[in-house]
Amino acid sequence: MTTPARVPAPTLALSANDYVHGYSSHETRRLTDQADTLAALLHSDSAYPVGSKVLEVGCGVGAQTIHLVTTSPEAHFTAVDISSSSLAEARARVVAHAPGAHVTFLQANLFELPFPEAEFDHVFVCFVLEHLAAPRQALTALRRLLRPGGTLTVIEGDHGSTLFHPDSAYAHAVIDCQIQLQSTAGGNALIGRELHPLLTSAGYQDVTVRPRTVYADRSRPALVNGFTRNTFIAMIESVREDALAAGLITPPDWDRGTADLHRTATDDGTFHYTFFKAVAVNPPSATSAA
Amino acid sequence: MTTPARVPAPTLALSANDYVHGYSSHETRRLTDQADTLAALLHSDSAYPVGSKVLEVGCGVGAQTIHLVTTSPEAHFTAVDISSSSLAEARARVVAHAPGAHVTFLQANLFELPFPEAEFDHVFVCFVLEHLAAPRQALTALRRLLRPGGTLTVIEGDHGSTLFHPDSAYAHAVIDCQIQLQSTAGGNALIGRELHPLLTSAGYQDVTVRPRTVYADRSRPALVNGFTRNTFIAMIESVREDALAAGLITPPDWDRGTADLHRTATDDGTFHYTFFKAVAVNPPSATSAA
């Protein structure tokens, strides 16, 4: 990327003010819970070679970073985020979990990353595209930082995959509030299903997308607690005030909906959600032309 | 089961007249396509020991039977269905695919199976509960045919797991038609999410349910064709006349919806569906009391 200014720079939803998931310490706990519970499901097959240079874009509080460095202790990571407070938490988390890890932290905008073209062997992006108004342009910009033949890994959810027992129209209504708020902020909570066309249209090759499905019932209490309750329902509950302020739902309907969601995490309840993990290659003959 | 008459005998939706998927030869091809494409996903981890006695309930045209006998060539299967024509097809299919397989075919109602209590080591039920008005009672009845410590395996879909790109309200509307028709016939096209509570309430122990997620995009043309197009969309299209006759949708909306579904199987389309596979144990101390 010789002239970053040439890359379209739409409003980045992933900012401290607009970020739909917020930056509270409760939110930090939720993201950490999620990463721990999902680590094996999402990351167990991501290992980077000794000495390879890996860029993690949108590392946030380091919830995924600690799994990356654990799985690939001899790779050299650069973890970027737009929030300095998140970066401070990420740094502390990595120091606590993997004191010998090779991680450089950097505060920067995804669209204005201060690296030369083809600087990295691999790029890793997890739960970031869902917040961007222009995910394809972001992917194109990131491709220029990858060496020819380098890989991009993307992990995103898709709230349309949510299904549960007992079913409840009220519960779906509160989930729809989150989807609408994220859309209003310029993001897309249904982006998982689009990863293949997105990466393909951004110029990547050999795009492979696979579902990573979380399913929790009473036989898996740690998953019920770690995912259904502390990850998914907590995420939905975190947008209550915004949903009410936007007039998307009434307080009684909100309360009924979240109560019905909690019902799926008790007794005979079940809960299902699918993440999508994509791996793609920057074409060996890549040029700077998008 | 000493007195089969004690088991409640609700109207069995899985009859030649009510069966929502029909019995045409086109339907037979669809079910065979589905079974072939999904075989590895659904059956690769189901192997029964040499000499074990396995009951397959609702074998239909034998689409799953041929995979059962291939995976467990030394087990002894009894394949039951209520339709004599389906059984004839199942027999022919097994003879063609696995001529040495040990399979006894029997025409019978699931609720009036002519076997003594604890006759089988294992029971296998695939795409059957979704058609029953009383799935819990069916599971309870089947448990009495299992020896103490024997296992039950159940595989069912859940149309609520359907998500696709590009998204389309019309496509969801035609899927909803199928869900409503199946419900009207006494079945439940959303039963996958309920397997854990169903099996638990029917008296099984160690109930383990895991999602089996199908995801197809242009990088997997065989799956796009075998599953998205020839299995899922074909199933939806098979209920067109019934949906129109029931007044669930207008012809233009139906056509738009199915066109949008086909759109997900072309170009940059993607398609996602989750099956649920359950394995459970008949308690070692089981008695004839439900």
XYZ file of C-alpha atoms in Angstrom:
580
model
C 0.000 0.000 0.000
C 2.117 2.896 -1.224
C -0.553 5.537 -0.857
C -2.930 4.723 1.979
C -4.989 7.776 1.104
C -6.126 5.992 -2.047
C -7.992 3.466 0.026
C -11.558 4.576 0.700
C -11.818 5.557 4.339
C -15.436 5.159 5.389
C -16.466 5.946 8.917
C -15.042 3.176 10.999
C -17.742 1.799 13.281
C -15.057 0.300 15.482
C -14.381 3.430 17.512
C -14.669 4.059 21.211
C -17.913 5.946 20.735
C -19.659 3.865 18.133
C -18.517 0.377 19.058
C -21.808 -1.366 19.667
C -20.452 -3.691 22.339
C -19.025 -0.845 24.427
C -15.879 -0.758 26.512
C -17.011 -1.272 30.125
C -15.149 -3.604 32.468
C -18.220 -5.863 32.521
C -17.921 -5.944 28.748
C -14.264 -6.869 29.111
C -15.213 -9.840 31.283
C -17.836 -10.902 28.769
C -15.380 -10.852 25.883
C -12.837 -12.801 27.912
C -15.439 -15.410 28.895
C -16.388 -15.768 25.286
C -12.825 -16.179 24.102
C -12.020 -18.791 26.751
C -15.111 -20.862 26.062
C -14.723 -20.687 22.335
C -10.966 -20.973 22.126
C -10.809 -24.615 21.141
C -13.683 -24.288 18.704
C -12.318 -21.251 16.912
C -8.551 -21.341 17.261
C -7.335 -24.902 17.721
C -6.535 -25.253 14.024
C -4.777 -21.882 13.661
C -1.029 -22.314 14.118
C 1.566 -19.996 12.595
C 5.121 -21.114 11.794
C 8.199 -20.241 13.816
C 9.360 -16.737 13.036
C 6.392 -15.827 10.859
C 5.094 -12.264 11.069
C 1.396 -12.138 11.946
C -0.818 -9.062 12.090
C -3.867 -9.194 14.361
C -6.252 -6.427 13.381
C -8.732 -5.190 15.992
C -7.232 -7.133 18.894
C -9.467 -5.333 21.397
C -8.686 -6.382 24.977
C -6.561 -9.273 23.764
C -9.202 -11.941 24.217
C -8.093 -13.719 21.028
C -4.477 -12.594 21.241
C -3.714 -14.817 24.198
C -4.947 -17.829 22.251
C -2.925 -16.867 19.194
C 0.309 -16.605 21.149
C -0.444 -19.819 23.037
C -1.067 -21.767 19.845
C 1.881 -20.193 18.013
C 4.478 -19.320 20.675
C 7.299 -18.807 18.152
C 5.452 -16.508 15.747
C 5.888 -12.731 15.940
C 2.603 -10.902 16.391
C 1.669 -7.296 15.820
C -1.649 -6.542 17.518
C -3.440 -3.405 16.389
C -6.493 -1.682 17.793
C -7.991 1.771 17.570
C -8.617 1.990 21.339
C -5.650 2.766 23.581
C -7.464 1.533 26.689
C -8.240 -1.775 25.007
C -4.611 -2.084 23.965
C -3.498 -1.508 27.558
C -5.774 -4.318 28.686
C -4.568 -6.538 25.877
C -0.949 -5.931 26.842
C -1.666 -6.743 30.500
C -3.584 -9.857 29.537
C -0.787 -11.179 27.345
C 1.823 -10.439 30.018
C -0.270 -12.341 32.551
C -1.045 -15.329 30.325
C 2.025 -15.641 28.154
C 4.859 -13.455 29.483
C 7.336 -14.699 26.867
C 5.073 -14.076 23.881
C 6.301 -12.019 20.949
C 3.657 -9.316 20.597
C 4.023 -5.701 19.541
C 0.996 -3.548 20.313
C 0.075 -0.581 18.186
C -2.758 1.933 18.239
C -3.963 2.601 14.701
C -6.942 2.822 12.397
C -7.483 -0.284 10.308
C -7.543 1.832 7.159
C -4.362 3.742 7.991
C -2.002 1.056 9.167
C 1.615 2.293 9.090
C 3.190 -0.756 7.474
C 4.882 -1.215 4.122
C 3.287 -3.366 1.472
C 3.725 -7.144 1.916
C 5.003 -6.680 5.468
C 3.211 -9.694 6.987
C 3.090 -13.422 6.356
C -0.369 -13.742 7.857
C -3.250 -11.536 8.944
C -5.822 -12.478 11.586
C -9.188 -10.708 11.965
C -11.730 -11.855 14.551
C -15.073 -10.175 15.349
C -14.027 -7.005 13.509
C -15.646 -7.018 10.063
C -19.081 -7.148 11.694
C -18.480 -3.587 12.912
C -17.272 -2.069 9.654
C -19.332 -0.093 7.168
C -16.957 -1.155 4.382
C -15.693 -4.649 5.171
C -14.655 -5.399 1.583
C -12.495 -2.294 1.397
C -10.937 -3.240 4.727
C -10.109 -6.691 3.382
C -8.615 -5.165 0.249
C -6.488 -2.812 2.331
C -5.281 -5.681 4.509
C -4.387 -7.743 1.466
C -1.759 -5.171 0.511
C -0.032 -5.757 3.838
C 0.216 -9.490 3.115
C 3.118 -10.980 1.221
C 2.124 -12.814 -1.955
C 0.995 -16.272 -0.869
C 0.339 -15.111 2.687
C -2.921 -16.032 4.394
C -5.810 -14.142 5.877
C -7.912 -15.714 8.633
C -11.297 -14.211 9.473
C -13.735 -15.273 12.180
C -17.204 -13.741 12.447
C -20.554 -14.670 13.922
C -24.008 -14.489 12.357
C -26.953 -13.740 14.612
C -29.284 -15.297 12.050
C -27.927 -18.670 13.163
C -29.372 -18.239 16.644
C -31.938 -20.866 17.519
C -33.078 -22.059 20.902
C -35.583 -24.037 22.901
C -38.089 -23.044 24.059
C -38.594 -20.855 21.025
C -39.897 -17.328 21.687
C -40.908 -14.453 19.444
C -40.001 -12.065 22.294
C -36.492 -13.473 22.469
C -36.086 -13.098 18.712
C -37.325 -9.502 19.041
C -34.558 -8.523 21.472
C -31.959 -10.180 19.241
C -33.389 -8.202 16.327
C -32.851 -5.026 18.362
C -29.143 -5.803 18.575
C -29.020 -6.553 14.844
C -30.733 -3.253 14.040
C -28.512 -1.213 16.366
C -25.405 -2.747 14.851
C -26.751 -2.004 11.393
C -27.523 1.586 12.365
C -23.923 1.921 13.571
C -22.762 0.823 10.120
C -22.074 -2.797 10.976
C -23.616 -6.147 10.110
C -24.447 -8.766 12.736
C -25.320 -11.207 9.941
C -21.943 -11.037 8.218
C -20.821 -14.619 8.812
C -22.790 -15.962 5.857
C -21.120 -13.397 3.583
C -17.484 -14.195 4.296
C -16.942 -16.229 1.156
C -18.202 -13.600 -1.308
C -16.546 -10.816 0.708
C -13.093 -12.365 0.644
C -13.445 -13.397 -2.973
C -14.483 -9.922 -4.091
C -11.579 -8.438 -2.116
C -9.171 -10.364 -4.319
C -8.271 -13.321 -2.113
C -7.870 -16.818 -3.557
C -8.536 -20.329 -2.274
C -11.186 -18.967 0.076
C -12.316 -21.674 2.489
C -15.145 -20.969 4.910
C -16.307 -23.446 7.520
C -19.021 -23.154 10.158
C -18.051 -23.419 13.832
C -21.256 -24.233 15.601
C -21.804 -23.776 19.320
C -24.572 -25.874 20.824
C -25.330 -25.862 24.539
C -27.788 -27.868 26.627
C -27.946 -28.956 30.262
C -25.371 -31.676 29.625
C -22.798 -28.914 28.977
C -23.178 -26.510 31.903
C -19.857 -24.742 31.275
C -20.946 -23.910 27.755
C -24.423 -22.865 28.900
C -22.789 -20.504 31.342
C -19.781 -19.431 29.290
C -21.539 -19.002 25.978
C -25.340 -18.859 26.192
C -25.473 -16.815 29.394
C -22.180 -14.910 29.711
C -21.493 -14.347 26.029
C -24.629 -14.231 23.949
C -27.293 -13.115 26.418
C -24.840 -10.693 28.044
C -24.144 -9.165 24.641
C -27.849 -8.714 23.990
C -28.476 -7.285 27.460
C -25.679 -4.752 26.983
C -27.719 -2.891 24.349
C -30.901 -2.551 26.436
C -30.724 1.207 26.950
C -29.802 1.860 23.329
C -32.662 -0.313 22.087
C -35.165 1.465 24.322
C -33.779 4.909 23.474
C -34.084 4.092 19.775
C -37.701 3.065 20.267
C -37.038 -0.391 18.862
C -38.934 -2.147 21.652
C -40.939 -1.439 24.797
C -39.474 -2.094 28.250
C -41.968 -4.908 29.011
C -41.247 -6.632 25.703
C -37.524 -6.256 26.273
C -37.801 -7.802 29.720
C -39.948 -10.636 28.416
C -37.502 -11.270 25.602
C -34.419 -11.409 27.779
C -36.268 -13.545 30.333
C -37.121 -15.957 27.531
C -33.479 -15.982 26.459
C -32.424 -16.828 30.008
C -35.021 -19.578 29.970
C -33.032 -21.277 27.181
C -30.069 -21.469 29.578
C -31.973 -23.292 32.298
C -33.666 -26.658 32.787
C -34.447 -28.265 29.431
C -33.365 -25.258 27.356
C -31.017 -25.500 24.388
C -29.088 -22.864 22.442
C -27.389 -22.904 19.036
C -25.143 -20.359 17.323
C -22.815 -20.614 14.343
C -19.560 -18.761 13.815
C -17.853 -18.810 10.444
C -14.107 -19.158 10.032
C -12.506 -18.248 6.723
C -8.967 -18.825 5.531
C -7.826 -17.330 2.243
C -4.637 -16.662 0.325
C -3.243 -13.440 -1.069
C -2.593 -14.366 -4.712
C 1.081 -15.104 -5.401
C 0.958 -12.694 -8.330
C -0.686 -9.951 -6.333
C 0.010 -6.398 -7.392
C -0.886 -3.181 -5.666
C -3.931 -2.856 -7.895
C -7.049 -3.845 -5.979
C -43.211 -53.842 26.265
C -45.572 -56.530 27.519
C -48.756 -54.730 26.561
C -48.258 -52.530 23.510
C -51.811 -51.301 23.822
C -50.793 -49.389 26.953
C -48.616 -47.114 24.851
C -50.560 -44.081 23.661
C -51.140 -44.409 19.921
C -51.600 -40.924 18.506
C -52.202 -40.474 14.814
C -48.941 -41.259 13.135
C -48.078 -38.467 10.690
C -45.688 -40.806 8.926
C -48.277 -42.499 6.756
C -48.550 -42.734 2.990
C -51.249 -40.077 2.929
C -49.996 -37.609 5.489
C -46.251 -37.830 4.993
C -45.364 -34.266 4.109
C -42.476 -35.212 1.852
C -44.583 -37.537 -0.310
C -43.609 -40.774 -1.981
C -42.979 -39.911 -5.637
C -39.971 -41.276 -7.515
C -38.600 -37.737 -7.737
C -38.882 -37.637 -3.966
C -37.016 -40.925 -3.794
C -34.141 -39.429 -5.797
C -34.102 -36.391 -3.536
C -33.853 -38.481 -0.400
C -31.084 -40.565 -1.919
C -29.126 -37.459 -2.961
C -29.489 -36.118 0.523
C -28.310 -39.311 2.148
C -25.270 -39.615 -0.130
C -24.166 -36.021 0.378
C -24.689 -36.097 4.092
C -23.464 -39.609 4.779
C -20.058 -38.674 6.112
C -21.413 -35.770 8.125
C -24.178 -37.739 9.786
C -23.075 -41.357 9.912
C -19.302 -41.597 9.931
C -19.188 -41.927 13.711
C -21.998 -44.484 13.991
C -20.569 -48.009 14.037
C -22.303 -50.970 15.635
C -20.401 -54.012 16.969
C -20.204 -57.391 15.257
C -23.347 -59.361 15.861
C -25.248 -56.568 17.575
C -28.966 -56.320 16.884
C -29.948 -52.890 15.549
C -33.474 -51.624 14.872
C -33.860 -48.871 12.263
C -37.247 -47.238 12.686
C -38.767 -45.452 9.692
C -36.163 -46.627 7.184
C -38.168 -45.216 4.264
C -36.533 -46.011 0.936
C -33.349 -47.157 2.654
C -31.419 -43.933 2.117
C -29.810 -44.218 5.562
C -29.932 -48.014 5.683
C -27.249 -48.411 3.052
C -24.912 -46.239 5.108
C -25.684 -48.137 8.293
C -24.862 -51.499 6.733
C -21.747 -50.093 5.065
C -20.411 -48.658 8.319
C -21.389 -51.747 10.354
C -21.234 -54.709 7.963
C -21.304 -57.311 10.757
C -24.252 -55.940 12.681
C -27.740 -57.410 12.221
C -30.292 -54.798 11.212
C -34.059 -54.833 11.329
C -35.433 -52.020 9.170
C -39.046 -51.043 9.785
C -41.317 -48.721 7.871
C -45.055 -48.188 7.605
C -44.977 -48.008 3.782
C -44.694 -51.262 1.860
C -43.599 -49.491 -1.324
C -40.824 -47.692 0.529
C -39.729 -50.989 2.043
C -39.572 -52.560 -1.415
C -37.309 -49.727 -2.563
C -35.214 -50.005 0.559
C -34.743 -53.726 -0.019
C -33.714 -53.162 -3.639
C -31.328 -50.392 -2.655
C -29.612 -52.503 -0.011
C -29.327 -55.462 -2.404
C -27.734 -53.162 -4.982
C -25.335 -51.399 -2.621
C -24.504 -54.066 -0.061
C -25.712 -57.484 -1.220
C -24.191 -59.290 1.760
C -25.725 -57.017 4.376
C -27.722 -58.467 7.238
C -31.038 -56.635 7.028
C -34.536 -57.865 7.806
C -37.304 -55.621 6.484
C -40.638 -55.356 8.201
C -43.759 -53.318 7.587
C -45.133 -52.007 10.862
C -46.398 -49.000 12.755
C -43.794 -47.443 15.033
C -46.223 -47.650 17.958
C -47.139 -51.301 17.348
C -43.813 -52.936 16.709
C -44.057 -56.734 17.118
C -40.925 -57.255 19.180
C -40.444 -58.450 22.746
C -39.109 -56.088 25.373
C -35.309 -55.521 25.315
C -35.006 -57.211 21.926
C -32.401 -54.829 20.466
C -28.943 -53.636 21.408
C -29.360 -50.382 19.523
C -32.098 -48.316 17.903
C -31.540 -45.837 15.058
C -34.075 -43.139 14.113
C -33.310 -40.625 11.346
C -35.699 -37.975 10.001
C -38.683 -39.656 11.674
C -39.495 -37.771 14.881
C -40.073 -34.592 12.862
C -43.182 -36.267 11.401
C -44.714 -37.529 14.643
C -47.429 -35.865 16.662
C -46.136 -37.582 19.795
C -42.353 -37.915 19.505
C -41.817 -38.360 23.247
C -44.234 -41.260 23.390
C -42.523 -42.812 20.385
C -39.167 -42.544 22.128
C -40.620 -44.089 25.264
C -42.076 -46.959 23.251
C -38.740 -47.537 21.514
C -36.895 -47.547 24.825
C -38.810 -50.659 25.843
C -37.405 -52.486 22.837
C -33.852 -51.655 23.906
C -31.891 -53.853 26.265
C -30.767 -52.101 29.448
C -27.620 -50.179 28.539
C -28.489 -50.210 24.841
C -28.239 -46.998 22.839
C -30.625 -44.886 20.850
C -29.336 -42.703 18.001
C -31.565 -39.935 16.627
C -30.839 -37.561 13.750
C -33.179 -34.687 12.923
C -32.996 -31.353 11.140
C -34.246 -27.948 12.259
C -35.449 -25.536 9.596
C -34.876 -22.653 11.992
C -31.154 -23.139 11.369
C -31.526 -22.184 7.710
C -29.569 -19.077 6.767
C -28.317 -17.984 3.408
C -26.826 -15.225 1.309
C -28.289 -13.196 -0.229
C -30.893 -13.043 2.517
C -34.526 -12.813 1.387
C -37.809 -12.420 3.229
C -39.526 -14.205 0.315
C -37.238 -17.199 0.675
C -37.947 -17.345 4.395
C -41.670 -17.175 3.607
C -41.598 -20.305 1.444
C -39.606 -22.133 4.106
C -42.213 -21.037 6.632
C -44.877 -22.610 4.395
C -43.142 -25.970 4.703
C -42.831 -25.534 8.470
C -46.542 -24.711 8.755
C -47.633 -27.604 6.545
C -45.541 -30.035 8.549
C -47.021 -28.627 11.747
C -50.552 -28.959 10.373
C -49.792 -32.596 9.575
C -48.849 -33.100 13.228
C -45.105 -32.848 12.798
C -42.400 -30.385 13.771
C -39.791 -29.127 11.303
C -38.016 -27.366 14.193
C -37.503 -30.482 16.283
C -33.708 -30.635 16.145
C -33.280 -28.131 18.952
C -35.587 -30.198 21.174
C -33.795 -33.530 20.997
C -32.080 -33.215 24.353
C -35.218 -32.478 26.385
C -37.214 -35.014 24.353
C -34.840 -37.893 24.974
C -34.374 -36.947 28.595
C -38.097 -36.773 29.257
C -38.541 -40.147 27.531
C -36.334 -41.724 30.172
C -32.997 -41.988 28.381
C -29.712 -41.308 30.160
C -26.367 -39.836 29.112
C -28.094 -37.881 26.360
C -25.496 -36.296 24.074
C -26.622 -33.997 21.271
C -24.229 -32.455 18.772
C -24.902 -30.172 15.804
C -23.961 -31.382 12.333
C -23.804 -28.242 10.265
C -23.933 -28.184 6.477
C -22.455 -25.097 4.851
C -22.208 -24.712 1.088
C -20.683 -22.004 -1.087
C -19.248 -21.895 -4.614
C -16.048 -23.558 -3.419
C -18.096 -26.712 -2.701
C -20.155 -27.264 -5.863
C -21.057 -30.868 -5.009
C -22.561 -29.737 -1.733
C -24.330 -26.791 -3.388
C -25.875 -29.217 -5.816
C -26.364 -32.210 -3.528
C -27.624 -30.340 -0.509
C -28.733 -26.756 -1.183
C -30.349 -27.471 -4.537
C -31.275 -31.169 -4.642
C -32.069 -31.642 -0.969
C -33.246 -28.486 0.695
C -34.713 -26.458 -2.154
C -36.192 -29.614 -3.708
C -37.897 -30.396 -0.402
C -39.371 -26.910 -0.231
C -40.480 -27.002 -3.868
C -42.239 -30.341 -3.286
C -44.868 -28.643 -1.103
C -45.753 -25.881 -3.575
C -49.258 -27.130 -4.411
C -50.085 -27.848 -0.776
C -48.900 -24.410 0.297
C -50.991 -22.687 -2.364
C -54.013 -24.886 -1.652
C -53.778 -24.038 2.026
C -53.671 -20.337 1.203
C -50.360 -19.900 2.984
C -48.833 -17.865 0.168
C -49.663 -16.402 -3.263
C -48.229 -17.938 -6.439
C -46.087 -14.860 -7.230
C -44.646 -14.782 -3.733
C -43.960 -18.512 -3.879
C -42.148 -18.141 -7.169
C -40.144 -15.197 -5.897
C -39.241 -17.102 -2.747
C -38.038 -20.216 -4.525
C -36.171 -18.103 -7.073
C -34.412 -16.371 -4.192
C -33.580 -19.756 -2.689
C -32.061 -20.873 -5.980
C -30.107 -17.622 -6.024
C -28.300 -18.814 -2.878
C -27.059 -21.821 -4.868
C -25.474 -19.744 -7.617
C -22.620 -17.266 -7.978
C -21.684 -15.765 -4.618
C -24.538 -17.436 -2.720
C -24.058 -19.339 0.524
C -26.323 -21.721 2.430
C -26.249 -23.040 6.017
C -28.307 -25.726 7.740
C -27.829 -27.613 10.986
C -28.819 -31.183 11.738
C -28.737 -32.493 15.282
C -27.486 -35.959 16.172
C -28.326 -37.421 19.555
C -27.003 -40.555 21.220
C -28.517 -41.754 24.481
C -28.564 -44.804 26.700
C -31.450 -46.864 27.971
C -30.817 -46.907 31.734
C -29.242 -50.149 32.921
C -31.908 -50.422 35.609
C -34.750 -49.796 33.191
C -38.075 -51.324 34.025
C -41.227 -51.501 31.973
C -42.535 -48.423 33.767
C -42.182 -45.378 31.527
